[in-house]
Amino acid sequence: MASLQHSASIPVRSFGEREAPIRDAAALLASLRHLVEPDEIGLDVHPLDALPPLSLDAAYRQCVEITRINSRSFYLSSQLLPFEKRMAIRALYAFCRTSDDTVDRATDDPARALAQWVARVHAPHPPADHPVLLAWDDTVRRYAIPQSLVDELLAGIAMDLTFHRYETFDDLWLYCYRVASVVGLLSMHIIGHRDGAAPYAVKLGVALQLTNILRDVGEDARRGRIYLPQEDLRRFDLTDDDILQGRRDERFRALMRFEIERTHALYDEAWPGIALLDPDGRMAIAAAAEIYRGILPRIVANDYDVFQKRAYVPLVGKLAILWRTSRKLNRLIRESR
């Protein structure tokens, strides 16, 4: 499509069977431990029998509400799951949302706030009065979710404390893997899958996070953050100051066209992995991916104004995407047999 063309000298390459990055997330989280003591996070101050009782049903209902308020797209797509998987996926969303907000909404010391949160997550038993951690702990046990994956997610959030620039796309890939691809890998434990699904989940997670990054360029710039790779800025003769000042000229439009095409390529390469998921979870994941992908043409329609406008897919657009996704998924399943 013409609106996504870019310089032939800067090709968007296929991502192939890129391996998930391997880093020591546990070591990164351990570096936060000196910031907090157990008695500061309520693990010892409030014995469980002194806390007001909170049922698992009530905890899960709170996770449903967090999902509904914060992500209408995810709430809509997760409606397509069977009840138990739907509740677990929404507990996952609430856990991710609350973990992220721990840093973004910290009023004093974000590193200390994250250290306190990590200590609560790692505690042998969840606080009896914390609905998200109660529901998440139940989900982890029900679906045998590995702690190593949870730590990768938390390590991605920790990266936001110190990394405000990424030199190369490979550097950005690690961040995207931790904060988004890991969510896909966690989701696979809940939804169920066949062997070979993980590389596709990694690519889809990176595509989703890149979509976030492209939509939120202006919002991130106001926080002093630039996630677009520095090497890409230089390719299009842009500087940090251009992004921080919100300069939307032809150089910026060319950069955005390139990044959008790169993201579309990742969505395309991730799509066959949907067929490897358990049948009762395929449509939910396909819908989530396609609805979120729908943000990209909205950015284009806004003439790449990601500084003053927030691209989103309206409800009528989401319903149209759901219809197209169902047909697209049916074709995929037929071709994969």
Short mmCIF file of C-alpha atoms in Angstrom, two decimals:
data_model
loop_
_atom_site.label_atom_id
_atom_site.label_comp_id
_atom_site.label_asym_id
_atom_site.label_seq_id
_atom_site.Cartn_x
_atom_site.Cartn_y
_atom_site.Cartn_z
CA MET A 1 0.00 0.00 0.00
CA ALA A 2 1.37 3.35 -1.02
CA SER A 3 1.03 5.01 2.37
CA LEU A 4 3.52 2.56 3.86
CA GLN A 5 6.26 2.87 1.27
CA HIS A 6 9.74 3.80 2.44
CA SER A 7 13.17 4.29 0.97
CA ALA A 8 14.36 1.20 -0.88
CA SER A 9 17.74 1.67 0.78
CA ILE A 10 16.24 0.87 4.18
CA PRO A 11 14.46 -2.48 3.76
CA VAL A 12 12.21 -3.98 6.38
CA ARG A 13 13.72 -7.41 6.86
CA SER A 14 12.01 -10.64 7.75
CA PHE A 15 12.47 -11.55 11.40
CA GLY A 16 12.83 -15.27 10.74
CA GLU A 17 13.19 -17.61 13.69
CA ARG A 18 14.75 -15.06 16.00
CA GLU A 19 15.37 -16.56 19.40
CA ALA A 20 13.87 -15.07 22.51
CA PRO A 21 16.56 -12.98 24.23
CA ILE A 22 18.15 -14.59 27.25
CA ARG A 23 19.14 -12.28 30.08
CA ASP A 24 19.36 -12.72 33.82
CA ALA A 25 16.10 -11.13 34.88
CA ALA A 26 16.45 -12.54 38.40
CA ALA A 27 19.73 -10.68 38.85
CA LEU A 28 18.15 -7.41 37.72
CA LEU A 29 15.32 -7.82 40.21
CA ALA A 30 17.75 -8.83 42.96
CA SER A 31 19.47 -5.47 42.53
CA LEU A 32 16.29 -3.84 43.88
CA ARG A 33 16.17 -5.81 47.10
CA HIS A 34 18.35 -3.44 49.10
CA LEU A 35 15.68 -0.76 48.65
CA VAL A 36 13.10 -2.47 50.80
CA GLU A 37 12.77 -4.60 53.93
CA PRO A 38 10.00 -7.21 54.40
CA ASP A 39 8.36 -5.32 57.25
CA GLU A 40 7.91 -2.29 54.99
CA ILE A 41 5.60 -4.05 52.56
CA GLY A 42 3.11 -5.44 55.01
CA LEU A 43 4.27 -9.04 54.89
CA ASP A 44 4.87 -9.16 58.62
CA VAL A 45 2.94 -6.17 59.91
CA HIS A 46 -0.53 -7.57 59.13
CA PRO A 47 -0.94 -11.27 59.86
CA LEU A 48 -3.39 -12.95 57.51
CA ASP A 49 -5.99 -13.60 60.20
CA ALA A 50 -6.08 -9.88 61.07
CA LEU A 51 -7.04 -8.81 57.55
CA PRO A 52 -10.63 -8.50 56.34
CA PRO A 53 -11.51 -11.61 54.35
CA LEU A 54 -11.54 -11.31 50.57
CA SER A 55 -12.90 -14.16 48.51
CA LEU A 56 -11.32 -15.37 45.28
CA ASP A 57 -14.52 -14.52 43.45
CA ALA A 58 -14.31 -10.94 44.68
CA ALA A 59 -10.64 -10.79 43.73
CA TYR A 60 -11.34 -11.99 40.19
CA ARG A 61 -14.24 -9.55 39.85
CA GLN A 62 -11.85 -6.72 40.65
CA CYS A 63 -9.51 -7.95 37.92
CA VAL A 64 -12.42 -7.95 35.47
CA GLU A 65 -13.14 -4.35 36.39
CA ILE A 66 -9.51 -3.30 35.99
CA THR A 67 -9.51 -4.87 32.51
CA ARG A 68 -12.80 -3.24 31.53
CA ILE A 69 -11.69 0.23 32.63
CA ASN A 70 -8.17 0.18 31.24
CA SER A 71 -8.45 -1.75 27.97
CA ARG A 72 -11.74 -1.97 26.13
CA SER A 73 -10.02 -3.82 23.28
CA PHE A 74 -8.60 -6.52 25.55
CA TYR A 75 -11.86 -6.74 27.46
CA LEU A 76 -13.79 -7.28 24.23
CA SER A 77 -11.41 -9.89 22.81
CA SER A 78 -11.18 -11.81 26.10
CA GLN A 79 -14.98 -12.15 26.09
CA LEU A 80 -14.43 -14.79 23.41
CA LEU A 81 -12.70 -17.16 25.85
CA PRO A 82 -14.46 -19.81 27.95
CA PHE A 83 -15.26 -18.56 31.46
CA GLU A 84 -12.33 -20.00 33.43
CA LYS A 85 -9.71 -18.99 30.85
CA ARG A 86 -11.37 -15.59 30.51
CA MET A 87 -11.08 -14.92 34.24
CA ALA A 88 -7.46 -16.10 34.31
CA ILE A 89 -6.51 -13.91 31.33
CA ARG A 90 -8.10 -10.92 33.02
CA ALA A 91 -6.15 -11.69 36.20
CA LEU A 92 -3.04 -11.67 34.01
CA TYR A 93 -4.03 -8.31 32.52
CA ALA A 94 -4.73 -6.84 35.96
CA PHE A 95 -1.38 -8.11 37.24
CA CYS A 96 0.47 -6.55 34.28
CA ARG A 97 -1.48 -3.28 34.58
CA THR A 98 -0.88 -3.01 38.33
CA SER A 99 2.81 -3.88 37.95
CA ASP A 100 3.25 -1.20 35.30
CA ASP A 101 1.33 1.41 37.29
CA THR A 102 3.56 0.74 40.29
CA VAL A 103 6.35 2.56 38.47
CA ASP A 104 4.38 5.01 36.32
CA ARG A 105 2.26 6.31 39.19
CA ALA A 106 4.87 6.31 41.94
CA THR A 107 4.82 9.71 43.64
CA ASP A 108 8.15 9.40 45.44
CA ASP A 109 10.75 6.79 44.47
CA PRO A 110 9.69 4.53 41.55
CA ALA A 111 12.56 2.09 42.16
CA ARG A 112 11.55 1.65 45.78
CA ALA A 113 7.90 1.23 44.80
CA LEU A 114 8.86 -1.47 42.31
CA ALA A 115 11.08 -3.19 44.88
CA GLN A 116 8.14 -3.32 47.29
CA TRP A 117 5.89 -4.74 44.57
CA VAL A 118 8.43 -7.39 43.54
CA ALA A 119 8.76 -8.46 47.17
CA ARG A 120 4.99 -8.89 47.40
CA VAL A 121 4.90 -10.88 44.17
CA HIS A 122 7.70 -13.14 45.42
CA ALA A 123 6.13 -13.67 48.85
CA PRO A 124 5.10 -17.29 49.63
CA HIS A 125 1.48 -16.18 50.06
CA PRO A 126 -0.31 -13.17 48.55
CA PRO A 127 -1.58 -10.40 50.86
CA ALA A 128 -5.08 -11.43 51.86
CA ASP A 129 -6.46 -7.96 51.14
CA HIS A 130 -4.94 -7.47 47.67
CA PRO A 131 -7.41 -8.64 45.00
CA VAL A 132 -4.97 -8.59 42.07
CA LEU A 133 -2.30 -10.60 43.83
CA LEU A 134 -4.89 -13.03 45.22
CA ALA A 135 -6.36 -13.71 41.78
CA TRP A 136 -2.93 -13.81 40.14
CA ASP A 137 -1.57 -16.28 42.70
CA ASP A 138 -4.55 -18.53 42.04
CA THR A 139 -3.99 -18.27 38.27
CA VAL A 140 -0.29 -19.07 38.61
CA ARG A 141 -1.08 -22.20 40.60
CA ARG A 142 -3.94 -23.37 38.37
CA TYR A 143 -1.98 -23.06 35.15
CA ALA A 144 1.54 -23.89 36.43
CA ILE A 145 2.95 -20.55 35.25
CA PRO A 146 6.77 -20.44 35.63
CA GLN A 147 8.17 -17.82 38.01
CA SER A 148 10.99 -17.22 35.53
CA LEU A 149 8.50 -15.76 33.02
CA VAL A 150 6.93 -13.56 35.68
CA ASP A 151 10.40 -12.28 36.57
CA GLU A 152 11.09 -11.45 32.91
CA LEU A 153 7.97 -9.28 32.89
CA LEU A 154 8.97 -7.51 36.10
CA ALA A 155 12.50 -7.01 34.73
CA GLY A 156 11.01 -5.25 31.71
CA ILE A 157 9.24 -2.83 34.03
CA ALA A 158 12.52 -2.34 35.91
CA MET A 159 14.17 -1.35 32.61
CA ASP A 160 11.90 1.70 32.46
CA LEU A 161 13.64 2.99 35.59
CA THR A 162 17.00 3.37 33.88
CA PHE A 163 16.60 2.95 30.11
CA HIS A 164 15.07 5.97 28.37
CA ARG A 165 16.82 5.41 25.03
CA TYR A 166 17.52 2.33 22.89
CA GLU A 167 20.44 2.47 20.48
CA THR A 168 19.38 -0.32 18.12
CA PHE A 169 16.27 -2.28 17.28
CA ASP A 170 17.93 -5.34 18.83
CA ASP A 171 18.18 -3.41 22.11
CA LEU A 172 14.53 -2.42 21.87
CA TRP A 173 13.62 -6.04 21.09
CA LEU A 174 14.71 -7.12 24.60
CA TYR A 175 12.47 -4.52 26.19
CA CYS A 176 9.52 -5.47 23.96
CA TYR A 177 10.15 -9.14 24.68
CA ARG A 178 10.04 -8.60 28.42
CA VAL A 179 7.01 -6.32 28.66
CA ALA A 180 4.90 -7.82 25.85
CA SER A 181 6.17 -11.09 24.39
CA VAL A 182 6.37 -12.55 27.88
CA VAL A 183 2.69 -11.68 28.31
CA GLY A 184 2.02 -13.80 25.24
CA LEU A 185 4.05 -16.68 26.65
CA LEU A 186 2.16 -16.39 29.94
CA SER A 187 -1.13 -16.34 28.04
CA MET A 188 -0.18 -19.56 26.24
CA HIS A 189 -0.03 -21.36 29.59
CA ILE A 190 -3.62 -20.31 30.21
CA ILE A 191 -5.04 -20.83 26.73
CA GLY A 192 -3.16 -24.02 25.86
CA HIS A 193 -1.02 -24.63 22.79
CA ARG A 194 0.87 -27.12 20.68
CA ASP A 195 4.65 -27.31 20.32
CA GLY A 196 6.18 -24.57 18.20
CA ALA A 197 3.87 -21.75 19.26
CA ALA A 198 6.40 -19.80 21.36
CA PRO A 199 8.37 -18.07 18.54
CA TYR A 200 5.12 -16.77 17.08
CA ALA A 201 4.03 -15.47 20.48
CA VAL A 202 7.33 -13.63 20.82
CA LYS A 203 6.85 -11.89 17.47
CA LEU A 204 3.26 -10.99 18.22
CA GLY A 205 4.27 -9.51 21.56
CA VAL A 206 6.93 -7.33 19.92
CA ALA A 207 4.40 -6.21 17.29
CA LEU A 208 1.89 -5.25 19.98
CA GLN A 209 4.48 -3.31 21.97
CA LEU A 210 5.76 -1.53 18.86
CA THR A 211 2.16 -0.50 18.18
CA ASN A 212 2.03 0.92 21.71
CA ILE A 213 5.30 2.76 21.18
CA LEU A 214 4.22 4.29 17.86
CA ARG A 215 0.85 5.38 19.24
CA ASP A 216 2.41 6.90 22.37
CA VAL A 217 5.44 8.73 20.92
CA GLY A 218 4.12 12.08 22.16
CA GLU A 219 3.06 10.85 25.59
CA ASP A 220 6.42 9.18 26.15
CA ALA A 221 8.29 12.27 24.95
CA ARG A 222 6.52 14.34 27.59
CA ARG A 223 8.02 11.94 30.15
CA GLY A 224 11.46 12.35 28.59
CA ARG A 225 11.37 8.87 27.04
CA ILE A 226 12.12 7.96 23.43
CA TYR A 227 11.62 4.31 22.56
CA LEU A 228 12.23 4.68 18.82
CA PRO A 229 15.72 3.28 18.17
CA GLN A 230 18.45 5.88 17.93
CA GLU A 231 19.80 4.22 14.79
CA ASP A 232 16.42 4.75 13.13
CA LEU A 233 16.33 8.42 14.09
CA ARG A 234 19.74 8.89 12.46
CA ARG A 235 18.63 7.07 9.30
CA PHE A 236 15.94 9.68 8.82
CA ASP A 237 18.11 12.63 9.92
CA LEU A 238 16.21 13.12 13.17
CA THR A 239 17.46 13.87 16.68
CA ASP A 240 16.11 13.38 20.18
CA ASP A 241 15.20 17.05 20.23
CA ASP A 242 12.99 16.63 17.16
CA ILE A 243 10.97 13.99 19.02
CA LEU A 244 10.91 15.82 22.34
CA GLN A 245 9.72 19.00 20.60
CA GLY A 246 7.07 17.16 18.60
CA ARG A 247 8.35 18.12 15.15
CA ARG A 248 6.10 16.35 12.64
CA ASP A 249 7.82 17.01 9.33
CA GLU A 250 8.53 14.80 6.31
CA ARG A 251 11.51 13.21 8.05
CA PHE A 252 9.30 12.13 10.93
CA ARG A 253 6.58 10.87 8.58
CA ALA A 254 9.18 8.78 6.73
CA LEU A 255 10.40 7.33 10.03
CA MET A 256 6.85 6.47 11.08
CA ARG A 257 6.11 4.80 7.72
CA PHE A 258 9.19 2.66 8.17
CA GLU A 259 8.32 1.70 11.76
CA ILE A 260 4.71 0.94 10.84
CA GLU A 261 5.78 -1.33 8.00
CA ARG A 262 8.20 -3.11 10.32
CA THR A 263 5.35 -3.66 12.78
CA HIS A 264 2.99 -4.95 10.08
CA ALA A 265 5.71 -7.43 9.04
CA LEU A 266 5.85 -8.77 12.59
CA TYR A 267 2.08 -9.16 12.75
CA ASP A 268 2.18 -11.08 9.46
CA GLU A 269 4.93 -13.41 10.65
CA ALA A 270 3.17 -14.02 13.98
CA TRP A 271 -0.21 -14.85 12.44
CA PRO A 272 0.40 -18.58 11.63
CA GLY A 273 1.03 -19.23 15.33
CA ILE A 274 -2.66 -18.66 16.08
CA ALA A 275 -3.36 -22.09 14.55
CA LEU A 276 -1.12 -23.69 17.22
CA LEU A 277 -3.30 -22.48 20.09
CA ASP A 278 -6.09 -24.57 21.61
CA PRO A 279 -9.25 -24.10 19.52
CA ASP A 280 -11.25 -22.36 22.26
CA GLY A 281 -8.61 -19.62 22.55
CA ARG A 282 -7.76 -18.91 18.91
CA MET A 283 -10.41 -16.32 18.15
CA ALA A 284 -9.71 -14.33 21.32
CA ILE A 285 -6.01 -13.99 20.53
CA ALA A 286 -6.65 -13.38 16.83
CA ALA A 287 -9.15 -10.66 17.69
CA ALA A 288 -6.82 -9.01 20.20
CA ALA A 289 -4.02 -8.95 17.62
CA GLU A 290 -6.13 -7.65 14.74
CA ILE A 291 -7.91 -4.98 16.80
CA TYR A 292 -4.60 -3.69 18.11
CA ARG A 293 -3.09 -3.85 14.63
CA GLY A 294 -5.99 -1.61 13.57
CA ILE A 295 -4.34 1.24 15.47
CA LEU A 296 -1.61 1.47 12.81
CA PRO A 297 -3.82 2.65 9.92
CA ARG A 298 -5.42 5.10 12.35
CA ILE A 299 -1.99 6.64 12.92
CA VAL A 300 -1.61 6.97 9.15
CA ALA A 301 -5.12 8.49 8.86
CA ASN A 302 -4.10 11.07 11.49
CA ASP A 303 -1.17 12.05 9.23
CA TYR A 304 1.24 10.57 11.81
CA ASP A 305 0.23 13.11 14.46
CA VAL A 306 1.13 11.04 17.50
CA PHE A 307 2.01 14.17 19.45
CA GLN A 308 -1.47 15.73 19.72
CA LYS A 309 -3.81 12.87 18.76
CA ARG A 310 -4.20 9.41 20.26
CA ALA A 311 -4.98 6.81 17.59
CA TYR A 312 -7.66 4.31 18.54
CA VAL A 313 -10.16 1.96 16.93
CA PRO A 314 -13.79 2.96 17.65
CA LEU A 315 -16.35 0.32 18.63
CA VAL A 316 -17.86 0.09 15.16
CA GLY A 317 -14.37 -0.46 13.77
CA LYS A 318 -13.68 -3.17 16.32
CA LEU A 319 -16.87 -5.00 15.37
CA ALA A 320 -15.89 -4.86 11.70
CA ILE A 321 -12.44 -6.19 12.56
CA LEU A 322 -14.00 -9.05 14.54
CA TRP A 323 -16.03 -10.10 11.46
CA ARG A 324 -12.96 -9.95 9.17
CA THR A 325 -10.82 -11.74 11.75
CA SER A 326 -13.27 -14.64 11.96
CA ARG A 327 -13.05 -15.15 8.19
CA LYS A 328 -9.27 -14.75 8.21
CA LEU A 329 -8.90 -17.26 11.06
CA ASN A 330 -11.11 -19.79 9.29
CA ARG A 331 -8.84 -19.58 6.24
CA LEU A 332 -5.77 -20.06 8.41
CA ILE A 333 -7.19 -23.15 10.10
CA ARG A 334 -8.16 -24.70 6.74
CA GLU A 335 -4.71 -24.04 5.30
CA SER A 336 -2.93 -25.44 8.38
CA ARG A 337 -4.69 -28.82 8.25
#
